[in-house]
Coordinates of C-alpha atoms and ligand atoms in Angstrom, one line a residue:
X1066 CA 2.3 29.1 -12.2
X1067 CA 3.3 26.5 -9.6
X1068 CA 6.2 23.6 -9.0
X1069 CA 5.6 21.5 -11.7
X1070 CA 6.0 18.5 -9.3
X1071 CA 2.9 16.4 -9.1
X1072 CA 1.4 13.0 -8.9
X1073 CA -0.8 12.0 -11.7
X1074 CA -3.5 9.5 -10.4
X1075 CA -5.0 7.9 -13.3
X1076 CA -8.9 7.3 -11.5
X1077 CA -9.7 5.0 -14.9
X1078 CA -6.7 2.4 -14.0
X1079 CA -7.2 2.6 -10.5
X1080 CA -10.7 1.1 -11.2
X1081 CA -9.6 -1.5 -13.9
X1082 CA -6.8 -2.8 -11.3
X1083 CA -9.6 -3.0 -8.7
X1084 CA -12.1 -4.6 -11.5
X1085 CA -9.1 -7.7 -11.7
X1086 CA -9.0 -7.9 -7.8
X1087 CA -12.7 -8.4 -8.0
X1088 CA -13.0 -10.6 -10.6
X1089 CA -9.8 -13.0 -9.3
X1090 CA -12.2 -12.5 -5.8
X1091 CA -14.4 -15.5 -4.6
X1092 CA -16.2 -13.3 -2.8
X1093 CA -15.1 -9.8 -1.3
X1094 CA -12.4 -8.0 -2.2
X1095 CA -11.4 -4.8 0.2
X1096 CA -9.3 -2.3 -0.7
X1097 CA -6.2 -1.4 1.4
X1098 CA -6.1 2.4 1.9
X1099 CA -3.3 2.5 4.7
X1100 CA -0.9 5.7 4.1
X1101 CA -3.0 7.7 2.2
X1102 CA -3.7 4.6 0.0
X1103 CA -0.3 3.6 -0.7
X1104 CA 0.8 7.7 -1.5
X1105 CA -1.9 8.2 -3.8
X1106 CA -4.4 10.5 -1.6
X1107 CA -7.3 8.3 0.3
X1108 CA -9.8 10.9 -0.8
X1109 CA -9.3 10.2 -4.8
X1110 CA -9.1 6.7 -4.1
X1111 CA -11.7 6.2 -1.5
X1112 CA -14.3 8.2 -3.9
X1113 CA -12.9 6.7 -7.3
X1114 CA -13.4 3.4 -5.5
X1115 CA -16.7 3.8 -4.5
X1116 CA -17.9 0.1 -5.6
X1117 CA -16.0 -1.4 -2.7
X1118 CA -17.8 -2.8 0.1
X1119 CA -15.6 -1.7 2.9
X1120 CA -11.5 0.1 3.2
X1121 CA -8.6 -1.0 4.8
X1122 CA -6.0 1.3 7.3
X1123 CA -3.6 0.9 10.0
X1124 CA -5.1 3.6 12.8
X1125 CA -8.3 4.9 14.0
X1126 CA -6.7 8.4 12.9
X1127 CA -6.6 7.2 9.2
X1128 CA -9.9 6.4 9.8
X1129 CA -11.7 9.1 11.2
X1130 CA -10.0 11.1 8.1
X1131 CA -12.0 8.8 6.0
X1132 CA -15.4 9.6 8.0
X1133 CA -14.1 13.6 7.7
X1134 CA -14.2 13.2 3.8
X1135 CA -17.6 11.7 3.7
X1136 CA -16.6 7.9 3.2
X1137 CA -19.6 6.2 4.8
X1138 CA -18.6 2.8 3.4
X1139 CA -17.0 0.4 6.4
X1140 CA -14.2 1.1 7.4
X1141 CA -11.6 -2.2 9.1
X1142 CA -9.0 -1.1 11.5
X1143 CA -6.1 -3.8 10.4
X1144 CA -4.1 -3.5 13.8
X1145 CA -7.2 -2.8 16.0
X1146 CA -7.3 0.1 18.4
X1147 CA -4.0 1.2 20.0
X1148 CA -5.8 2.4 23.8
X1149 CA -9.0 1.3 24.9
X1150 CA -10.2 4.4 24.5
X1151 CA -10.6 4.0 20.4
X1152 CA -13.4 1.1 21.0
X1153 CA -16.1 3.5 21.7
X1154 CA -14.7 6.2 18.7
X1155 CA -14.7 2.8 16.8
X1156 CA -18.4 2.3 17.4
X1157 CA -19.6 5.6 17.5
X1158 CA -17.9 5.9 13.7
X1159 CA -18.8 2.3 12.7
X1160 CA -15.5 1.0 12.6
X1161 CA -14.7 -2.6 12.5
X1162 CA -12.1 -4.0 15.0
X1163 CA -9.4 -6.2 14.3
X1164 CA -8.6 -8.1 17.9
X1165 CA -5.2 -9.9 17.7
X1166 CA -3.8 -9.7 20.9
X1167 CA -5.1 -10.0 24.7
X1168 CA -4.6 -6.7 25.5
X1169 CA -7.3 -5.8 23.2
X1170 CA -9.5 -8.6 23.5
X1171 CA -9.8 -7.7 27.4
X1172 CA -10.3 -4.0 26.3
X1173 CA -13.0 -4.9 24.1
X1174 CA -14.7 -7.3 26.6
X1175 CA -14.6 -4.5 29.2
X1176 CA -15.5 -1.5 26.7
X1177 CA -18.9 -0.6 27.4
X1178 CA -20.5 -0.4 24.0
X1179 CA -24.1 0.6 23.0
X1180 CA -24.6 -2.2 20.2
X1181 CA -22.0 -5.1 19.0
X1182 CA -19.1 -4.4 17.2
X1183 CA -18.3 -5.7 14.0
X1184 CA -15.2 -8.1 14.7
X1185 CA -12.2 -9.4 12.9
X1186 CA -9.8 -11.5 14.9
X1187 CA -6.3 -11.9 13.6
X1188 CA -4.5 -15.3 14.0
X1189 CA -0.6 -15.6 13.7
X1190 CA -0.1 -18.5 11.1
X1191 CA 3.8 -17.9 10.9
X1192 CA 4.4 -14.2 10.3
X1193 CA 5.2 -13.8 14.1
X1194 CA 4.0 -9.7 13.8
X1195 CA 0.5 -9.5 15.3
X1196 CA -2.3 -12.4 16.1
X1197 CA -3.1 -15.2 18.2
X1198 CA -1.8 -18.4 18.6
X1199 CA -3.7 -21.0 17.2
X1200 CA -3.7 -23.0 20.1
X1201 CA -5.6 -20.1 21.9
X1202 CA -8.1 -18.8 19.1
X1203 CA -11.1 -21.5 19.9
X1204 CA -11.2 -19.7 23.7
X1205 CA -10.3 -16.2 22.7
X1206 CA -13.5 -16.7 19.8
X1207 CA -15.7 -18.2 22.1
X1208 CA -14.9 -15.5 24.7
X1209 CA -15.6 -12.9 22.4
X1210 CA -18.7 -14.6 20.5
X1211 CA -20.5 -15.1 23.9
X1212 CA -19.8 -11.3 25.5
X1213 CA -22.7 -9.6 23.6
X1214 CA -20.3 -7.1 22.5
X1215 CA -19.4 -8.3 18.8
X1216 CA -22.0 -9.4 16.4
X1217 CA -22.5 -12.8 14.8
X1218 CA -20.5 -12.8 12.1
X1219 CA -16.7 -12.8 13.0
X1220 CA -13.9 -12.8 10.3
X1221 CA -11.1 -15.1 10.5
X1222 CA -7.9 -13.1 9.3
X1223 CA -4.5 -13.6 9.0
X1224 CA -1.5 -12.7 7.0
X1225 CA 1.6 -14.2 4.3
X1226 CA 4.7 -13.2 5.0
X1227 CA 6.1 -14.6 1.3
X1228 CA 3.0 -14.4 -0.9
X1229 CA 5.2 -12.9 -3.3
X1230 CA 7.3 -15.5 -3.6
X1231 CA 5.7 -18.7 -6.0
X1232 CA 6.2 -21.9 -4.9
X1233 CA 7.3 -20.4 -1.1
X1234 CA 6.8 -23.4 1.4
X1235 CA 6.2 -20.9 4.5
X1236 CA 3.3 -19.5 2.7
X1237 CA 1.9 -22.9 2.4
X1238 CA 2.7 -23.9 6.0
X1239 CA 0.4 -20.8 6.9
X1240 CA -2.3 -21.7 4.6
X1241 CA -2.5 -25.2 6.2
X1242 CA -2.0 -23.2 10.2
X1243 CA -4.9 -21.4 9.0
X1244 CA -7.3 -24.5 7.6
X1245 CA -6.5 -26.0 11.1
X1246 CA -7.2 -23.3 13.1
X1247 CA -10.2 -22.4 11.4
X1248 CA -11.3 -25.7 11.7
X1249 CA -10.8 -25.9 15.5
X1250 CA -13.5 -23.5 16.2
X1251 CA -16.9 -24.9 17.0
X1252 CA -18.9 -21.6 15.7
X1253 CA -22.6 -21.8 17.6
X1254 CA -25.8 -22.2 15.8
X1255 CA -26.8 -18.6 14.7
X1256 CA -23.2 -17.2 14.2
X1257 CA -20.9 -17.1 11.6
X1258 CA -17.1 -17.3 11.0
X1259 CA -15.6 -15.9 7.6
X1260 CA -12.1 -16.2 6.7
X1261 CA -9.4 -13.6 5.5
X1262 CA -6.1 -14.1 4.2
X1263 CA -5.2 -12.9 1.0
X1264 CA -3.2 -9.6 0.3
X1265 CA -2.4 -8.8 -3.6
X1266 CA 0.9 -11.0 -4.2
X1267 CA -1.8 -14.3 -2.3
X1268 CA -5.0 -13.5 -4.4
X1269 CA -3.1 -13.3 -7.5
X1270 CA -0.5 -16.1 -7.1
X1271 CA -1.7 -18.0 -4.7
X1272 CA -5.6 -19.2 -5.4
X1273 CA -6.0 -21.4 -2.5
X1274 CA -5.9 -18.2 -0.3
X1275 CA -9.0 -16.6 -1.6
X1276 CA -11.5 -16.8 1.3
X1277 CA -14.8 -14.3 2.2
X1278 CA -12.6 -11.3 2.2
X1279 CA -9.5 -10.6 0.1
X1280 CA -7.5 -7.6 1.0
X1281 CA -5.8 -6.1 -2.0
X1282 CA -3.4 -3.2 -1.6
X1283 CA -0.6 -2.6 -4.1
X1284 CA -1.8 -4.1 -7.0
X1285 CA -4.9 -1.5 -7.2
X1286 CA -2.4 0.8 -7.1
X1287 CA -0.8 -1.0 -11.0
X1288 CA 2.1 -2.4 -10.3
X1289 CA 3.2 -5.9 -9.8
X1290 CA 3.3 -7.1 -6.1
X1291 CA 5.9 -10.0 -7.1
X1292 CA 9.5 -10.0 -6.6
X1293 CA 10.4 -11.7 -9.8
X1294 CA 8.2 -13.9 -12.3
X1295 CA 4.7 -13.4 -13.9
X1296 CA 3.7 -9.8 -14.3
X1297 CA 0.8 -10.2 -16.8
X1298 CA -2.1 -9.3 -14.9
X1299 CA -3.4 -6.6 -16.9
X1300 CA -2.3 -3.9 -14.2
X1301 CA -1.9 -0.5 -14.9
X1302 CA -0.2 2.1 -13.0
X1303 CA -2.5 4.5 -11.1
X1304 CA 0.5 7.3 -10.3
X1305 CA 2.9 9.0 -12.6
X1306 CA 5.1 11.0 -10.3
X1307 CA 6.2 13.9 -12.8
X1308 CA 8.1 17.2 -12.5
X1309 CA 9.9 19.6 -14.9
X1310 CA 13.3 20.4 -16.2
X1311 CA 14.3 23.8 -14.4
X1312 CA 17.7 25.0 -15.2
X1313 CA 20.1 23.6 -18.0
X1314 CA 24.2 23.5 -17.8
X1315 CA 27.4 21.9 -19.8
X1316 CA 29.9 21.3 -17.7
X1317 CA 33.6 20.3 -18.5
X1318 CA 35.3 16.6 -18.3
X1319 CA 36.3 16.2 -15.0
X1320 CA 33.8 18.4 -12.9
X1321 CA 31.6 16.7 -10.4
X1322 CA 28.4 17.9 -9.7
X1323 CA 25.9 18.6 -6.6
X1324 CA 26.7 18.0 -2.8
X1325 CA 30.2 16.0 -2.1
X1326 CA 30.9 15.6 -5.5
X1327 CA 29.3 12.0 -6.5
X1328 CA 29.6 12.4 -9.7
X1329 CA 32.5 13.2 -11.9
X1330 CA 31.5 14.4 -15.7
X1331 CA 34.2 11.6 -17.7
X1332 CA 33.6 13.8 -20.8
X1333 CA 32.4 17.4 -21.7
X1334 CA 28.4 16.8 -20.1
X1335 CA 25.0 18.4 -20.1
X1336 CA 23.5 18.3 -16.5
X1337 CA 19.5 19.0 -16.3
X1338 CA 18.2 19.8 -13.0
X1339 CA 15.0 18.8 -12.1
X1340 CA 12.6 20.2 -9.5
X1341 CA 12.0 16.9 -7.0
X1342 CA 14.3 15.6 -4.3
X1343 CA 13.7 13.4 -1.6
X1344 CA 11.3 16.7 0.3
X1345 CA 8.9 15.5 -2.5
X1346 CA 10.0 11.5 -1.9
X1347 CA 12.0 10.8 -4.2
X1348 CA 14.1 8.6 -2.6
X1349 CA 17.8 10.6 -1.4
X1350 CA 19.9 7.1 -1.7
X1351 CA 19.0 6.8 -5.3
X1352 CA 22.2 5.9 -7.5
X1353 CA 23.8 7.7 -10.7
X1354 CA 22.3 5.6 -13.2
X1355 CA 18.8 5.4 -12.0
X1356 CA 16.5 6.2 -15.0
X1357 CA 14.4 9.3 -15.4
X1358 CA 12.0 9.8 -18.2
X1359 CA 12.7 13.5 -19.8
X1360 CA 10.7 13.9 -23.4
X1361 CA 10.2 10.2 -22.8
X1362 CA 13.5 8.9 -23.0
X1363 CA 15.2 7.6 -20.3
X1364 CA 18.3 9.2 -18.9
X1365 CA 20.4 8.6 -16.1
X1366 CA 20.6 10.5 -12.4
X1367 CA 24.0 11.5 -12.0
X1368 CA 24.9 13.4 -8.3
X1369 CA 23.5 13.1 -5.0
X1370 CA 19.4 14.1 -4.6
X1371 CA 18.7 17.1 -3.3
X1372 CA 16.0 18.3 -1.0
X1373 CA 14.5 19.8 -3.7
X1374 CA 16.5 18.8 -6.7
X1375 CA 18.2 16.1 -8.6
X1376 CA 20.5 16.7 -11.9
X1377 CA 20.3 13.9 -14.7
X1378 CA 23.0 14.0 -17.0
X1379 CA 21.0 15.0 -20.4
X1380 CA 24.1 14.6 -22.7
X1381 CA 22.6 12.1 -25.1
X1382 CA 19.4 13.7 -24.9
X1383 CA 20.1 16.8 -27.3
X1384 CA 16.6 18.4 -27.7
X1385 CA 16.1 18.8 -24.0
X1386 CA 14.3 22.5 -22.9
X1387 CA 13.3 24.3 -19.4
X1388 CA 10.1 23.4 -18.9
X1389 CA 10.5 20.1 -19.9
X1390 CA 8.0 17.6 -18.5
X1391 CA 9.8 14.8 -16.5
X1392 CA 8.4 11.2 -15.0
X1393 CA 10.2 9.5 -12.1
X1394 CA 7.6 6.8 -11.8
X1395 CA 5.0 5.5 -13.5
X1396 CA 3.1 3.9 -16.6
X1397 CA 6.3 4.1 -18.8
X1398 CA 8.8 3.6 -16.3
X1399 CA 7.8 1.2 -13.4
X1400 CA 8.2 1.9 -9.9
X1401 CA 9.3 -0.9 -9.1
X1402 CA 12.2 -0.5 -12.0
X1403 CA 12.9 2.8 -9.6
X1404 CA 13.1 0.6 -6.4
X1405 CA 15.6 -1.9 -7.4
X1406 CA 18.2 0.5 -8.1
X1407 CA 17.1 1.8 -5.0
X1408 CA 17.2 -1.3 -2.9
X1409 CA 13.8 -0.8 -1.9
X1410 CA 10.4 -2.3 -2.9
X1411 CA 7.8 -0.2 -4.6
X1412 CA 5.6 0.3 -1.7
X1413 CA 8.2 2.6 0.4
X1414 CA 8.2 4.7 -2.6
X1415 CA 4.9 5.0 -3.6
X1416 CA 3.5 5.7 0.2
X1417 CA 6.7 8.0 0.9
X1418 CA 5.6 10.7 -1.8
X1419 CA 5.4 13.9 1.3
X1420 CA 2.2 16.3 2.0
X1421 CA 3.8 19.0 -0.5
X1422 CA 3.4 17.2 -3.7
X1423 CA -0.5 17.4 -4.9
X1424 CA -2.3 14.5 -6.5
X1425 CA -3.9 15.6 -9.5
X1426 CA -6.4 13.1 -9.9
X1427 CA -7.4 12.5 -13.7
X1428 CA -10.1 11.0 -16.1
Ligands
PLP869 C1 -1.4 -3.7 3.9 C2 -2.1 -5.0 4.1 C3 -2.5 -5.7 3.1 C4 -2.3 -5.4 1.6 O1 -1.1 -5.9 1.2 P1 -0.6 -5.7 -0.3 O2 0.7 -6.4 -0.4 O3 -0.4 -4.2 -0.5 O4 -1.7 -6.2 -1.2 C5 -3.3 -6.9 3.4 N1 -3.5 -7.2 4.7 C6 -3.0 -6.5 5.7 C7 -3.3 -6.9 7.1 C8 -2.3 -5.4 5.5 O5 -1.8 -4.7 6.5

């Protein structure tokens, strides 16, 4: 007995997605684990994952999470430390630093550390988000490289803003801002300086991009990081996002159903309601007409989400029964199918599923 609302994540495709990153990979390939990897729960996916050489998140709290679960693997902060008082929780918890602004450079230089940090410093080829400039990178490396508090090898990294585009000319104008830049640095005799660019939409589509360190996210996760155009990668989708039918209802021609009355029944209707609603993360400005899988046929939303609800309009779906399993997302009905009606992309959905919904990890 319990809400039938869940999300399914299939370990088996998880690893199979990660087995493509890898083998499209020059060398290594990190897995982004940011938002509770992307919805899907860091734990399952940290210990289903437990080939890769080092995670991906966005804060030292998402990290330290990690430690609390027994990852041991390394762990990158992607934006760095947000006070200077993370660089020695960094170090105690072998962390490595991303550096891509002064602030934190300074911090670091200043931070009084017991052994050298493990260093990744973030140059702004175009994106205009976080990074150096290039024209400052040689002295901010060199600072940094001679301060005994970062180790030999340094990593390079920066980010696309249009990998998912084909053909984009801005992500070429950063791939050539990052040959240049990387090329201006006179690394000493002894040290090392590895390069970092490519997120999923780069090491899939754009080959060039694959350096030392790729950092796929969403595509481990099965589902095409591209806007439009090749989808044959062999990806599967790790979650299926299911609940249950809960209460059944016809309803007359001309009656409208759930809050302000979106919906208007053009003909004698039978309204399912299901037991997700945008509490669960199902997203509340989803349209009538956005599909939902019910027995495995697809039938339309109709009426505004609830907190805890939404009603699909089961008419031409005859055989349907409370207790009925239901899929909003996943291997037979693509989340990114789901975002598009939605005007959203894939990743806003995925890593918006709430703290109430359990992941039920399988095979
Ligand atoms: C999230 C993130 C990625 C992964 O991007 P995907 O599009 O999910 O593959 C890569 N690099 C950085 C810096 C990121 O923050």
């Amino acid at each position: 007995m319990a809400r039938p609302t869940q999300a399914l994540i299939d370990r088996q495709a998880l690893r199979g997605n990660f087995a493509i990153a890898q083998a499209a990979s020059t060398a290594h390939c990190m897995p982004m684990v940011k938002a509770n990897a992307y919805g899907h729960g860091a734990e399952i996916v940290c210990r289903a994952l437990d080939n890769a050489p080092a995670f991906g998140v966005a804060s030292i709290e998402e990290a330290l999470e990690l430690r609390r679960l027994g990852v041991d693997k390394p762990i990158l902060l992607l934006e760095g430390t947000f006070s200077a008082d993370e660089i020695t929780l960094a170090e105690e918890n072998q962390l490595w630093l991303m550096v891509e602004n002064h602030q934190q450079c300074r911090e670091l230089l200043e931070a009084p550390l017991q052994r050298p940090i493990s260093l990744w410093l973030g140059l702004d080829t175009g994106m205009h988000r976080l990074g150096f400039q290039a024209d400052e990178i040689e002295a901010i490396y060199q600072a940094l490289a001679s301060s005994g508090k970062v180790q030999s090898s340094v990593v390079l990294a920066s980010h696309l803003a249009s990998a998912d585009h084909f053909n984009d000319h801005k992500t070429r104008q950063q791939i050539a801002n990052f040959d240049a830049a990387y090329a201006s640095i006179a690394v000493p005799d002894g040290a090392q300086l590895q390069q970092s660019l490519a997120n999923s939409a780069a090491l899939l589509g754009w080959p060039e991009t694959r350096r030392d360190w790729q950092r796929p996210g969403y595509m481990l996760y099965g589902n095409s990081p591209f806007v439009h155009g090749n989808d044959d990668y062999g990806l599967r989708p790790v979650m299926t996002f299911v609940t249950a039918v809960t209460s059944l209802r016809s309803i007359d021609a001309g009656e409208s159903v759930g809050y302000a009355g979106t919906w208007t029944a053009s003909r004698a209707s039978r309204i399912a309601t299901l037991a997700v609603g945008y509490g669960d993360g199902y997203p509340r400005h989803a349209p009538n007409g956005t599909p939902v899988l019910i027995n495995g046929r697809r039938c339309p939303l109709i009426g505004r989400v609830s907190m805890d609800m939404i009603t699909v309009d089961i008419t031409d779906c005859p055989s349907v029964n409370i207790g009925d399993q239901s899929t909003l997302w996943g291997p037979d009905l693509p989340v990114n199918e789901i975002a598009e009606h939605c005007a959203t992309n894939g990743y806003q959905l995925l890593s918006g599923i709430t703290a109430r919904v359990p992941r039920i990890a399988q095979n």
